[in-house]
Amino acid sequence: TALYNNKNSRNTAIGVAALFSNVNGSQNIGVGHNALQSNSGGNDNVAVGAYSLQTNTVGYENIAIGTSAIYGN
């Protein structure tokens, strides 16, 4: 279900529900279970690790490395 709702290009997601809610965001990388799961319009984000940047919705230019890193952004 990675990139399940994706409508944009230039995104990479590896892991269950990674970038699941992404619709308009571009140039994002999510690696890990639920990485960037709630991202809907944020751009240029990198999340590596389970639950990293999970609740980010429209934030941009974030880098989160590690389990639950920047979880509540």
Short mmCIF file of the N, C-alpha and C atoms (twelve columns), coordinates in Angstrom:
data_MODEL
# 
_entry.id   MODEL 
# 
loop_
_atom_site.group_PDB 
_atom_site.id 
_atom_site.type_symbol 
_atom_site.label_atom_id 
_atom_site.label_alt_id 
_atom_site.label_comp_id 
_atom_site.label_asym_id 
_atom_site.label_seq_id 
_atom_site.Cartn_x 
_atom_site.Cartn_y 
_atom_site.Cartn_z 
_atom_site.pdbx_PDB_model_num 
ATOM 1   N N  . THR A 1  0.804  -1.210 0.000  1 
ATOM 2   C CA . THR A 1  0.000  0.000  0.000  1 
ATOM 3   C C  . THR A 1  0.848  1.277  0.000  1 
ATOM 4   N N  . ALA A 2  2.112  1.149  -0.239 1 
ATOM 5   C CA . ALA A 2  2.957  2.335  -0.333 1 
ATOM 6   C C  . ALA A 2  2.472  3.202  -1.495 1 
ATOM 7   N N  . LEU A 3  2.456  4.512  -1.295 1 
ATOM 8   C CA . LEU A 3  1.997  5.473  -2.315 1 
ATOM 9   C C  . LEU A 3  0.562  5.187  -2.776 1 
ATOM 10  N N  . TYR A 4  -0.269 4.687  -1.896 1 
ATOM 11  C CA . TYR A 4  -1.624 4.255  -2.243 1 
ATOM 12  C C  . TYR A 4  -2.458 5.343  -2.922 1 
ATOM 13  N N  . ASN A 5  -2.436 6.570  -2.388 1 
ATOM 14  C CA . ASN A 5  -3.249 7.666  -2.927 1 
ATOM 15  C C  . ASN A 5  -2.446 8.632  -3.792 1 
ATOM 16  N N  . ASN A 6  -1.244 8.273  -4.159 1 
ATOM 17  C CA . ASN A 6  -0.348 9.179  -4.869 1 
ATOM 18  C C  . ASN A 6  -0.923 9.653  -6.204 1 
ATOM 19  N N  . LYS A 7  -0.875 10.972 -6.414 1 
ATOM 20  C CA . LYS A 7  -1.310 11.572 -7.679 1 
ATOM 21  C C  . LYS A 7  -0.189 12.389 -8.307 1 
ATOM 22  N N  . ASN A 8  0.985  12.349 -7.700 1 
ATOM 23  C CA . ASN A 8  2.096  13.171 -8.161 1 
ATOM 24  C C  . ASN A 8  3.279  12.287 -8.525 1 
ATOM 25  N N  . SER A 9  4.261  12.891 -9.151 1 
ATOM 26  C CA . SER A 9  5.438  12.138 -9.572 1 
ATOM 27  C C  . SER A 9  6.623  12.464 -8.674 1 
ATOM 28  N N  . ARG A 10 7.703  11.809 -8.924 1 
ATOM 29  C CA . ARG A 10 8.968  12.042 -8.231 1 
ATOM 30  C C  . ARG A 10 8.911  11.743 -6.742 1 
ATOM 31  N N  . ASN A 11 8.177  10.707 -6.365 1 
ATOM 32  C CA . ASN A 11 8.141  10.233 -4.988 1 
ATOM 33  C C  . ASN A 11 8.634  8.796  -4.960 1 
ATOM 34  N N  . THR A 12 9.288  8.438  -3.849 1 
ATOM 35  C CA . THR A 12 9.760  7.069  -3.671 1 
ATOM 36  C C  . THR A 12 9.311  6.586  -2.303 1 
ATOM 37  N N  . ALA A 13 8.700  5.410  -2.261 1 
ATOM 38  C CA . ALA A 13 8.231  4.850  -1.001 1 
ATOM 39  C C  . ALA A 13 8.541  3.366  -0.947 1 
ATOM 40  N N  . ILE A 14 9.159  2.954  0.159  1 
ATOM 41  C CA . ILE A 14 9.458  1.549  0.391  1 
ATOM 42  C C  . ILE A 14 8.997  1.219  1.806  1 
ATOM 43  N N  . GLY A 15 8.044  0.329  1.925  1 
ATOM 44  C CA . GLY A 15 7.529  -0.075 3.236  1 
ATOM 45  C C  . GLY A 15 6.025  0.032  3.286  1 
ATOM 46  N N  . VAL A 16 5.420  -0.761 4.148  1 
ATOM 47  C CA . VAL A 16 3.967  -0.771 4.285  1 
ATOM 48  C C  . VAL A 16 3.473  0.614  4.680  1 
ATOM 49  N N  . ALA A 17 2.548  1.159  3.929  1 
ATOM 50  C CA . ALA A 17 1.897  2.449  4.166  1 
ATOM 51  C C  . ALA A 17 2.848  3.651  4.098  1 
ATOM 52  N N  . ALA A 18 4.028  3.490  3.541  1 
ATOM 53  C CA . ALA A 18 4.920  4.630  3.351  1 
ATOM 54  C C  . ALA A 18 4.294  5.575  2.325  1 
ATOM 55  N N  . LEU A 19 4.229  6.862  2.640  1 
ATOM 56  C CA . LEU A 19 3.605  7.878  1.783  1 
ATOM 57  C C  . LEU A 19 2.180  7.485  1.369  1 
ATOM 58  N N  . PHE A 20 1.474  6.839  2.249  1 
ATOM 59  C CA . PHE A 20 0.131  6.315  1.969  1 
ATOM 60  C C  . PHE A 20 -0.851 7.401  1.538  1 
ATOM 61  N N  . SER A 21 -0.866 8.547  2.208  1 
ATOM 62  C CA . SER A 21 -1.857 9.594  1.946  1 
ATOM 63  C C  . SER A 21 -1.375 10.658 0.968  1 
ATOM 64  N N  . ASN A 22 -0.188 10.481 0.413  1 
ATOM 65  C CA . ASN A 22 0.354  11.497 -0.477 1 
ATOM 66  C C  . ASN A 22 -0.542 11.686 -1.708 1 
ATOM 67  N N  . VAL A 23 -0.969 12.932 -1.934 1 
ATOM 68  C CA . VAL A 23 -1.778 13.256 -3.109 1 
ATOM 69  C C  . VAL A 23 -1.028 14.260 -3.970 1 
ATOM 70  N N  . ASN A 24 -0.651 15.382 -3.398 1 
ATOM 71  C CA . ASN A 24 -0.020 16.465 -4.159 1 
ATOM 72  C C  . ASN A 24 1.465  16.652 -3.884 1 
ATOM 73  N N  . GLY A 25 1.993  16.013 -2.873 1 
ATOM 74  C CA . GLY A 25 3.403  16.192 -2.543 1 
ATOM 75  C C  . GLY A 25 4.307  15.579 -3.592 1 
ATOM 76  N N  . SER A 26 5.462  16.202 -3.803 1 
ATOM 77  C CA . SER A 26 6.412  15.660 -4.767 1 
ATOM 78  C C  . SER A 26 7.819  15.687 -4.188 1 
ATOM 79  N N  . GLN A 27 8.677  14.909 -4.771 1 
ATOM 80  C CA . GLN A 27 10.079 14.802 -4.396 1 
ATOM 81  C C  . GLN A 27 10.250 14.394 -2.933 1 
ATOM 82  N N  . ASN A 28 9.458  13.410 -2.509 1 
ATOM 83  C CA . ASN A 28 9.542  12.867 -1.162 1 
ATOM 84  C C  . ASN A 28 10.104 11.459 -1.213 1 
ATOM 85  N N  . ILE A 29 10.806 11.081 -0.133 1 
ATOM 86  C CA . ILE A 29 11.329 9.721  0.002  1 
ATOM 87  C C  . ILE A 29 10.907 9.208  1.368  1 
ATOM 88  N N  . GLY A 30 10.195 8.096  1.373  1 
ATOM 89  C CA . GLY A 30 9.790  7.455  2.619  1 
ATOM 90  C C  . GLY A 30 10.234 6.007  2.617  1 
ATOM 91  N N  . VAL A 31 11.070 5.642  3.594  1 
ATOM 92  C CA . VAL A 31 11.566 4.267  3.696  1 
ATOM 93  C C  . VAL A 31 11.268 3.768  5.095  1 
ATOM 94  N N  . GLY A 32 10.423 2.757  5.183  1 
ATOM 95  C CA . GLY A 32 10.076 2.171  6.468  1 
ATOM 96  C C  . GLY A 32 8.573  2.139  6.679  1 
ATOM 97  N N  . HIS A 33 8.125  1.267  7.549  1 
ATOM 98  C CA . HIS A 33 6.711  1.116  7.864  1 
ATOM 99  C C  . HIS A 33 6.122  2.450  8.329  1 
ATOM 100 N N  . ASN A 34 5.113  2.947  7.637  1 
ATOM 101 C CA . ASN A 34 4.401  4.199  7.954  1 
ATOM 102 C C  . ASN A 34 5.254  5.461  7.828  1 
ATOM 103 N N  . ALA A 35 6.372  5.405  7.156  1 
ATOM 104 C CA . ALA A 35 7.185  6.615  6.949  1 
ATOM 105 C C  . ALA A 35 6.405  7.603  6.084  1 
ATOM 106 N N  . LEU A 36 6.278  8.836  6.540  1 
ATOM 107 C CA . LEU A 36 5.543  9.892  5.824  1 
ATOM 108 C C  . LEU A 36 4.108  9.454  5.485  1 
ATOM 109 N N  . GLN A 37 3.515  8.655  6.327  1 
ATOM 110 C CA . GLN A 37 2.184  8.091  6.052  1 
ATOM 111 C C  . GLN A 37 1.118  9.152  5.810  1 
ATOM 112 N N  . SER A 38 1.093  10.224 6.583  1 
ATOM 113 C CA . SER A 38 0.031  11.235 6.484  1 
ATOM 114 C C  . SER A 38 0.355  12.376 5.538  1 
ATOM 115 N N  . ASN A 39 1.525  12.351 4.939  1 
ATOM 116 C CA . ASN A 39 1.908  13.434 4.030  1 
ATOM 117 C C  . ASN A 39 0.889  13.539 2.887  1 
ATOM 118 N N  . SER A 40 0.304  14.713 2.730  1 
ATOM 119 C CA . SER A 40 -0.666 14.907 1.644  1 
ATOM 120 C C  . SER A 40 -0.189 15.937 0.634  1 
ATOM 121 N N  . GLY A 41 0.604  16.913 1.074  1 
ATOM 122 C CA . GLY A 41 1.033  17.953 0.163  1 
ATOM 123 C C  . GLY A 41 2.429  18.475 0.415  1 
ATOM 124 N N  . GLY A 42 3.125  17.898 1.380  1 
ATOM 125 C CA . GLY A 42 4.483  18.345 1.661  1 
ATOM 126 C C  . GLY A 42 5.452  17.905 0.582  1 
ATOM 127 N N  . ASN A 43 6.462  18.723 0.332  1 
ATOM 128 C CA . ASN A 43 7.453  18.453 -0.708 1 
ATOM 129 C C  . ASN A 43 8.854  18.345 -0.123 1 
ATOM 130 N N  . ASP A 44 9.710  17.632 -0.823 1 
ATOM 131 C CA . ASP A 44 11.143 17.581 -0.525 1 
ATOM 132 C C  . ASP A 44 11.445 17.052 0.865  1 
ATOM 133 N N  . ASN A 45 10.719 16.015 1.306  1 
ATOM 134 C CA . ASN A 45 10.939 15.396 2.609  1 
ATOM 135 C C  . ASN A 45 11.647 14.062 2.456  1 
ATOM 136 N N  . VAL A 46 12.469 13.728 3.454  1 
ATOM 137 C CA . VAL A 46 13.130 12.427 3.503  1 
ATOM 138 C C  . VAL A 46 12.855 11.823 4.869  1 
ATOM 139 N N  . ALA A 47 12.262 10.640 4.884  1 
ATOM 140 C CA . ALA A 47 11.974 9.934  6.128  1 
ATOM 141 C C  . ALA A 47 12.504 8.511  6.010  1 
ATOM 142 N N  . VAL A 48 13.444 8.165  6.891  1 
ATOM 143 C CA . VAL A 48 14.033 6.829  6.886  1 
ATOM 144 C C  . VAL A 48 13.884 6.234  8.275  1 
ATOM 145 N N  . GLY A 49 13.070 5.208  8.379  1 
ATOM 146 C CA . GLY A 49 12.813 4.544  9.659  1 
ATOM 147 C C  . GLY A 49 11.318 4.419  9.889  1 
ATOM 148 N N  . ALA A 50 10.923 3.366  10.553 1 
ATOM 149 C CA . ALA A 50 9.511  3.144  10.840 1 
ATOM 150 C C  . ALA A 50 8.914  4.336  11.583 1 
ATOM 151 N N  . TYR A 51 7.766  4.791  11.159 1 
ATOM 152 C CA . TYR A 51 6.998  5.887  11.763 1 
ATOM 153 C C  . TYR A 51 7.683  7.247  11.680 1 
ATOM 154 N N  . SER A 52 8.776  7.373  10.935 1 
ATOM 155 C CA . SER A 52 9.436  8.671  10.828 1 
ATOM 156 C C  . SER A 52 8.575  9.629  10.001 1 
ATOM 157 N N  . LEU A 53 8.423  10.835 10.498 1 
ATOM 158 C CA . LEU A 53 7.574  11.864 9.877  1 
ATOM 159 C C  . LEU A 53 6.157  11.344 9.587  1 
ATOM 160 N N  . GLN A 54 5.669  10.439 10.402 1 
ATOM 161 C CA . GLN A 54 4.377  9.800  10.131 1 
ATOM 162 C C  . GLN A 54 3.219  10.782 10.074 1 
ATOM 163 N N  . THR A 55 3.180  11.787 10.932 1 
ATOM 164 C CA . THR A 55 2.037  12.696 10.962 1 
ATOM 165 C C  . THR A 55 2.268  13.995 10.189 1 
ATOM 166 N N  . ASN A 56 3.382  14.122 9.512  1 
ATOM 167 C CA . ASN A 56 3.624  15.292 8.661  1 
ATOM 168 C C  . ASN A 56 2.579  15.343 7.548  1 
ATOM 169 N N  . THR A 57 1.916  16.484 7.373  1 
ATOM 170 C CA . THR A 57 0.914  16.600 6.316  1 
ATOM 171 C C  . THR A 57 1.369  17.523 5.192  1 
ATOM 172 N N  . VAL A 58 1.817  18.729 5.506  1 
ATOM 173 C CA . VAL A 58 2.220  19.682 4.474  1 
ATOM 174 C C  . VAL A 58 3.593  20.293 4.721  1 
ATOM 175 N N  . GLY A 59 4.308  19.794 5.719  1 
ATOM 176 C CA . GLY A 59 5.650  20.301 5.982  1 
ATOM 177 C C  . GLY A 59 6.581  19.981 4.824  1 
ATOM 178 N N  . TYR A 60 7.596  20.791 4.648  1 
ATOM 179 C CA . TYR A 60 8.509  20.597 3.528  1 
ATOM 180 C C  . TYR A 60 9.958  20.719 3.979  1 
ATOM 181 N N  . GLU A 61 10.828 20.097 3.202  1 
ATOM 182 C CA . GLU A 61 12.268 20.119 3.414  1 
ATOM 183 C C  . GLU A 61 12.684 19.596 4.787  1 
ATOM 184 N N  . ASN A 62 12.024 18.509 5.226  1 
ATOM 185 C CA . ASN A 62 12.372 17.856 6.484  1 
ATOM 186 C C  . ASN A 62 13.193 16.610 6.200  1 
ATOM 187 N N  . ILE A 63 14.097 16.306 7.131  1 
ATOM 188 C CA . ILE A 63 14.857 15.059 7.070  1 
ATOM 189 C C  . ILE A 63 14.719 14.383 8.425  1 
ATOM 190 N N  . ALA A 64 14.201 13.152 8.433  1 
ATOM 191 C CA . ALA A 64 14.023 12.395 9.661  1 
ATOM 192 C C  . ALA A 64 14.662 11.017 9.493  1 
ATOM 193 N N  . ILE A 65 15.598 10.686 10.370 1 
ATOM 194 C CA . ILE A 65 16.288 9.403  10.283 1 
ATOM 195 C C  . ILE A 65 16.182 8.713  11.641 1 
ATOM 196 N N  . GLY A 66 15.589 7.529  11.637 1 
ATOM 197 C CA . GLY A 66 15.436 6.744  12.851 1 
ATOM 198 C C  . GLY A 66 13.978 6.469  13.157 1 
ATOM 199 N N  . THR A 67 13.727 5.416  13.909 1 
ATOM 200 C CA . THR A 67 12.361 5.048  14.262 1 
ATOM 201 C C  . THR A 67 11.665 6.192  14.984 1 
ATOM 202 N N  . SER A 68 10.509 6.565  14.511 1 
ATOM 203 C CA . SER A 68 9.652  7.622  15.073 1 
ATOM 204 C C  . SER A 68 10.302 9.013  15.056 1 
ATOM 205 N N  . ALA A 69 11.331 9.208  14.266 1 
ATOM 206 C CA . ALA A 69 11.984 10.516 14.190 1 
ATOM 207 C C  . ALA A 69 11.013 11.559 13.640 1 
ATOM 208 N N  . ILE A 70 10.932 12.701 14.300 1 
ATOM 209 C CA . ILE A 70 10.020 13.804 13.959 1 
ATOM 210 C C  . ILE A 70 8.605  13.284 13.741 1 
ATOM 211 N N  . TYR A 71 8.173  12.349 14.557 1 
ATOM 212 C CA . TYR A 71 6.863  11.707 14.428 1 
ATOM 213 C C  . TYR A 71 5.722  12.715 14.415 1 
ATOM 214 N N  . GLY A 72 5.755  13.708 15.286 1 
ATOM 215 C CA . GLY A 72 4.631  14.639 15.445 1 
ATOM 216 C C  . GLY A 72 4.801  15.963 14.739 1 
ATOM 217 N N  . ASN A 73 5.504  16.015 13.635 1 
ATOM 218 C CA . ASN A 73 5.725  17.274 12.911 1 
ATOM 219 C C  . ASN A 73 4.440  17.803 12.318 1 
# 
